[in-house]
Tab-separated table of C-alpha atoms in Angstrom:
chain	number	residue	atom	x	y	z
A	1	MET	CA	-0.003	0.238	0.487
A	2	THR	CA	1.105	3.614	-1.204
A	3	SER	CA	-0.148	6.720	1.601
A	4	ILE	CA	0.799	10.153	1.591
A	5	VAL	CA	0.633	11.135	5.008
A	6	ILE	CA	0.187	15.313	5.722
A	7	ASN	CA	0.725	17.404	8.906
A	8	ILE	CA	-0.207	19.747	8.576
A	9	GLY	CA	1.960	21.939	12.015
A	10	ASN	CA	0.720	25.743	12.981
A	11	THR	CA	4.717	26.415	11.360
A	12	ASN	CA	5.267	24.013	8.748
A	13	ILE	CA	3.536	21.105	6.606
A	14	ARG	CA	5.589	17.742	7.065
A	15	PHE	CA	4.164	15.540	3.390
A	16	GLY	CA	5.537	11.433	4.221
A	17	HIS	CA	5.415	9.182	1.161
A	18	PHE	CA	5.228	5.679	2.725
A	19	ILE	CA	5.388	2.567	0.837
A	20	ASP	CA	4.498	-0.746	3.086
A	21	GLY	CA	4.597	1.483	6.105
A	22	LYS	CA	7.812	2.606	5.454
A	23	CYS	CA	8.134	6.367	4.531
A	24	ASP	CA	10.684	6.402	1.362
A	25	VAL	CA	10.831	10.327	0.402
A	26	SER	CA	9.584	13.310	3.804
A	27	TRP	CA	9.400	16.965	2.816
A	28	ILE	CA	8.477	20.506	4.270
A	29	ILE	CA	6.470	23.228	3.155
A	30	ASN	CA	5.844	26.431	5.364
A	31	THR	CA	2.631	26.750	6.708
A	32	LYS	CA	2.074	30.642	6.123
A	33	PRO	CA	0.636	32.408	4.152
A	34	TYR	CA	-2.309	29.988	3.523
A	35	GLY	CA	-2.834	29.197	0.030
A	36	THR	CA	-6.042	28.414	-2.784
A	37	ARG	CA	-6.916	24.837	-3.181
A	38	ASP	CA	-5.565	25.663	-6.986
A	39	GLU	CA	-2.331	27.698	-5.273
A	40	LEU	CA	-1.890	24.670	-3.256
A	41	PHE	CA	-2.531	21.879	-6.259
A	42	ALA	CA	0.224	23.940	-8.559
A	43	GLN	CA	2.488	23.505	-5.681
A	44	PHE	CA	1.288	19.612	-4.372
A	45	SER	CA	2.331	19.251	-7.653
A	46	MET	CA	5.024	20.767	-8.531
A	47	LEU	CA	6.927	18.880	-5.554
A	48	TYR	CA	5.362	15.652	-6.709
A	49	GLN	CA	7.313	15.519	-9.660
A	50	THR	CA	10.449	16.961	-7.551
A	51	TYR	CA	10.772	13.804	-5.382
A	52	ASN	CA	8.938	10.868	-7.977
A	53	VAL	CA	5.913	10.628	-5.893
A	54	ASP	CA	4.008	8.108	-8.685
A	55	VAL	CA	0.349	10.025	-8.284
A	56	GLU	CA	-1.639	6.441	-10.101
A	57	LYS	CA	-0.159	4.405	-6.817
A	58	VAL	CA	-1.467	5.980	-4.159
A	59	ASP	CA	-3.881	4.499	-2.708
A	60	LYS	CA	-4.192	6.307	0.542
A	61	ILE	CA	-4.478	10.031	2.339
A	62	ILE	CA	-3.613	10.669	5.984
A	63	ILE	CA	-4.533	13.973	7.359
A	64	GLY	CA	-3.662	14.994	11.650
A	65	SER	CA	-4.059	18.517	11.751
A	66	VAL	CA	-4.029	20.721	13.941
A	67	VAL	CA	-4.326	24.600	11.772
A	68	PRO	CA	-8.003	23.017	11.553
A	69	GLN	CA	-8.406	26.410	9.153
A	70	LEU	CA	-5.898	24.209	6.458
A	71	THR	CA	-7.415	20.764	6.761
A	72	HIS	CA	-10.160	21.070	4.206
A	73	ILE	CA	-8.797	23.716	1.551
A	74	ILE	CA	-5.682	21.134	1.535
A	75	SER	CA	-7.688	17.857	1.364
A	76	SER	CA	-9.274	19.136	-1.573
A	77	ALA	CA	-6.077	20.034	-3.326
A	78	LEU	CA	-5.621	16.844	-3.209
A	79	TYR	CA	-8.263	15.463	-3.355
A	80	LYS	CA	-8.590	17.625	-6.932
A	81	ILE	CA	-4.385	15.153	-7.625
A	82	HIS	CA	-4.860	12.103	-7.100
A	83	GLY	CA	-9.021	11.578	-7.010
A	84	ILE	CA	-9.477	10.053	-3.274
A	85	GLU	CA	-10.843	10.980	0.113
A	86	ALA	CA	-8.691	11.703	1.990
A	87	ILE	CA	-8.971	10.567	6.168
A	88	VAL	CA	-8.294	12.938	9.095
A	89	VAL	CA	-7.981	11.770	11.639
A	90	ASP	CA	-7.317	12.714	15.446
A	91	ARG	CA	-7.261	12.611	19.314
A	92	LYS	CA	-11.143	10.606	18.737
A	93	THR	CA	-10.026	7.871	15.845
A	94	HIS	CA	-9.633	4.349	17.865
A	95	SER	CA	-6.523	3.496	18.552
A	96	PRO	CA	-4.714	2.034	21.232
A	97	ILE	CA	-3.921	5.051	23.246
A	98	HIS	CA	-5.840	5.703	25.990
A	99	HIS	CA	-6.567	9.344	27.277
A	100	LYS	CA	-8.997	11.595	29.834
A	101	SER	CA	-7.955	14.430	27.830
A	102	ASN	CA	-10.782	16.416	25.704
A	103	GLN	CA	-7.840	18.745	23.735
A	104	MET	CA	-5.076	17.090	22.875
A	105	GLY	CA	-3.175	17.910	20.595
A	106	THR	CA	-3.568	15.672	17.104
A	107	ASP	CA	-0.045	15.450	16.386
A	108	ILE	CA	1.036	15.171	20.787
A	109	PHE	CA	-1.343	11.903	20.627
A	110	ALA	CA	-0.144	10.845	16.875
A	111	ASN	CA	3.611	10.965	18.387
A	112	LEU	CA	1.941	8.838	21.813
A	113	VAL	CA	0.888	6.141	19.755
A	114	ALA	CA	4.239	6.191	17.101
A	115	ALA	CA	5.709	5.743	20.184
A	116	HIS	CA	3.696	2.818	21.489
A	117	PHE	CA	4.445	0.850	19.257
A	118	LEU	CA	7.419	1.780	17.770
A	119	TYR	CA	9.145	0.792	21.323
A	120	PRO	CA	7.015	-1.192	23.681
A	121	ASN	CA	7.746	-2.656	26.328
A	122	LYS	CA	8.779	0.578	28.703
A	123	LYS	CA	7.374	3.625	29.387
A	124	LYS	CA	8.351	6.802	27.049
A	125	ILE	CA	8.532	10.091	26.667
A	126	ILE	CA	8.040	12.006	23.875
A	127	LEU	CA	9.838	15.542	22.717
A	128	ASP	CA	8.210	17.696	20.106
A	129	PHE	CA	10.556	20.562	19.494
A	130	GLY	CA	8.199	22.667	17.895
A	131	THR	CA	5.856	25.825	17.531
A	132	ALA	CA	4.976	25.059	20.724
A	133	LEU	CA	8.002	21.984	23.052
A	134	THR	CA	6.134	19.415	24.637
A	135	ALA	CA	7.300	16.583	26.601
A	136	SER	CA	4.276	13.483	27.119
A	137	CYS	CA	4.980	10.185	28.462
A	138	VAL	CA	2.684	7.128	27.761
A	139	ALA	CA	2.584	3.779	29.398
A	140	GLU	CA	3.734	0.051	27.892
A	141	ASP	CA	-0.474	-0.350	28.529
A	142	GLY	CA	-1.104	2.043	26.865
A	143	GLU	CA	-1.953	4.170	29.293
A	144	VAL	CA	-1.193	8.479	28.683
A	145	LEU	CA	0.442	9.262	31.429
A	146	GLY	CA	0.221	13.402	31.258
A	147	VAL	CA	1.957	15.967	29.196
A	148	ILE	CA	3.760	18.713	29.148
A	149	ILE	CA	3.898	22.126	26.730
A	150	ALA	CA	5.947	25.173	27.506
A	151	PRO	CA	7.198	27.418	24.773
A	152	GLY	CA	9.446	26.381	21.022
A	153	ILE	CA	12.644	27.024	20.837
A	154	ILE	CA	12.490	29.118	17.352
A	155	THR	CA	8.902	30.941	18.531
A	156	SER	CA	11.295	32.256	21.779
A	157	LEU	CA	14.009	32.639	18.778
A	158	ASN	CA	11.572	35.169	16.850
A	159	SER	CA	9.914	36.773	20.581
A	160	LEU	CA	13.422	37.481	21.950
A	161	VAL	CA	14.953	39.322	18.411
A	162	LYS	CA	11.828	40.893	17.419
A	163	GLN	CA	11.378	42.648	21.127
A	164	THR	CA	15.356	43.566	20.589
A	165	ALA	CA	16.622	46.435	19.838
A	166	GLN	CA	20.115	45.270	18.779
A	167	LEU	CA	19.621	41.314	19.229
A	168	PRO	CA	20.286	39.457	16.130
A	169	GLU	CA	18.332	36.829	14.496
A	170	ILE	CA	20.954	33.243	15.422
A	171	GLU	CA	21.147	29.881	13.697
A	172	LEU	CA	20.820	27.386	15.959
A	173	THR	CA	24.347	25.303	16.399
A	174	LYS	CA	26.119	23.715	19.328
A	175	PRO	CA	28.191	26.720	20.338
A	176	LYS	CA	32.313	26.129	20.724
A	177	SER	CA	31.448	27.433	24.411
A	178	VAL	CA	29.011	27.705	28.004
A	179	LEU	CA	30.225	30.819	28.132
A	180	GLY	CA	29.918	32.913	24.519
A	181	HIS	CA	32.182	36.666	23.560
A	182	ASP	CA	30.231	38.545	21.581
A	183	THR	CA	26.024	38.616	21.349
A	184	VAL	CA	25.810	35.384	18.706
A	185	SER	CA	27.683	33.228	20.764
A	186	CYS	CA	25.993	34.523	23.924
A	187	MET	CA	22.762	34.027	21.992
A	188	THR	CA	23.307	30.796	20.854
A	189	SER	CA	24.651	28.864	24.634
A	190	GLY	CA	21.376	30.350	25.721
A	191	MET	CA	18.928	29.399	23.704
A	192	VAL	CA	20.836	25.873	23.010
A	193	TYR	CA	22.021	25.120	26.892
A	194	GLY	CA	18.943	27.011	28.626
A	195	PHE	CA	16.654	24.846	26.095
A	196	LEU	CA	18.644	22.060	26.911
A	197	GLY	CA	19.146	22.951	30.856
A	198	MET	CA	14.259	22.432	30.485
A	199	VAL	CA	14.646	19.527	28.504
A	200	GLU	CA	16.584	17.089	30.410
A	201	GLY	CA	14.442	18.709	33.690
A	202	PHE	CA	11.644	17.197	32.138
A	203	ILE	CA	13.251	14.062	31.289
A	204	ASP	CA	14.506	12.919	35.317
A	205	ARG	CA	11.041	14.919	37.007
A	206	ILE	CA	9.569	12.655	34.965
A	207	ASN	CA	11.447	9.591	35.804
A	208	GLU	CA	10.328	10.526	39.306
A	209	GLU	CA	7.271	11.140	38.827
A	210	VAL	CA	6.799	7.622	37.051
A	211	ASN	CA	9.008	6.083	39.515
A	212	ASP	CA	11.066	5.192	35.861
A	213	GLU	CA	13.724	5.561	33.149
A	214	CYS	CA	11.688	5.779	30.614
A	215	PHE	CA	12.861	6.182	27.302
A	216	VAL	CA	13.054	8.915	25.320
A	217	ILE	CA	12.425	9.529	21.783
A	218	ALA	CA	12.852	13.515	20.927
A	219	THR	CA	11.295	14.566	16.865
A	220	GLY	CA	10.074	17.829	15.546
A	221	GLY	CA	12.406	21.124	13.580
A	222	VAL	CA	15.388	21.636	16.083
A	223	SER	CA	15.537	18.139	17.535
A	224	HIS	CA	19.121	17.180	15.576
A	225	VAL	CA	20.214	19.916	17.306
A	226	TYR	CA	19.561	18.670	20.508
A	227	GLN	CA	19.410	15.525	20.546
A	228	PRO	CA	23.636	15.360	20.477
A	229	LEU	CA	24.018	17.286	22.843
A	230	THR	CA	22.872	14.501	26.365
A	231	ASN	CA	22.148	11.211	26.755
A	232	LYS	CA	19.143	11.630	28.096
A	233	ILE	CA	17.639	11.375	24.828
A	234	ASP	CA	17.517	7.685	23.758
A	235	ILE	CA	16.901	8.686	19.977
A	236	ALA	CA	16.103	11.127	17.167
A	237	ASP	CA	13.272	10.576	14.770
A	238	LYS	CA	12.034	13.657	12.331
A	239	LEU	CA	9.558	11.486	10.995
A	240	HIS	CA	8.270	10.669	13.787
A	241	THR	CA	4.976	11.924	14.286
A	242	LEU	CA	3.562	10.878	10.565
A	243	LYS	CA	4.750	7.770	11.500
A	244	GLY	CA	2.130	7.816	14.118
A	245	LEU	CA	-0.241	9.257	11.695
A	246	TYR	CA	0.254	6.141	9.765
A	247	PHE	CA	-0.532	4.509	11.889
A	248	LEU	CA	-3.941	5.849	12.791
A	249	GLY	CA	-5.289	6.155	8.908
A	250	LYS	CA	-3.891	2.795	7.796
A	251	ASP	CA	-6.822	0.292	8.850
A	252	LYS	CA	-9.357	3.573	7.809
């Protein structure tokens, strides 16, 4: 089975081309500005050509979204390409994950689902370095033990730059030292090691609260910056959320 899986986030929209459960290619576009159905149709068609996606072989389209105003228009653009109605999944979609929230975002729910299927028989923490920084925890039996939502790293950095007159935009990379000696190195250290301390604190406190050493997965936009800097993150997987959406929609 060949599927197109789409994660519509507040900052980016990630696409995955899945063949028999494996994502062979993935790409990202910016969530804003919103386009019309025809604009998105043209953009998606061009990207399909770029990544050698054979439209005729796609059997299923699965969408997860935290931007409701975009869900329908993207579904409509994809219908124009494939002639297939998209399957939209969310926290109400049947799965082995048990939660009590009426507010859980689809991305967080998909992260929990992917962790449950991919890393069974252990408690898991999923860190999502997206528009918001989230930490969610799931037990071995699929019970959701809780979620933390904090300001996202890029969101915080953009706010800092916009609210100050002399601080420049910077690239998030591993600092050469903890103590900086110019504005860029000082900001880089603050953003990288400051948020790394927060993330490690989340992991320690969650482990203490659930009385276990959880397996930790990192995903989302800048997870690749933070994962190499700590031994508290077991694996980084930029496709983790997409995999959760695939698990939710594959049998629908």
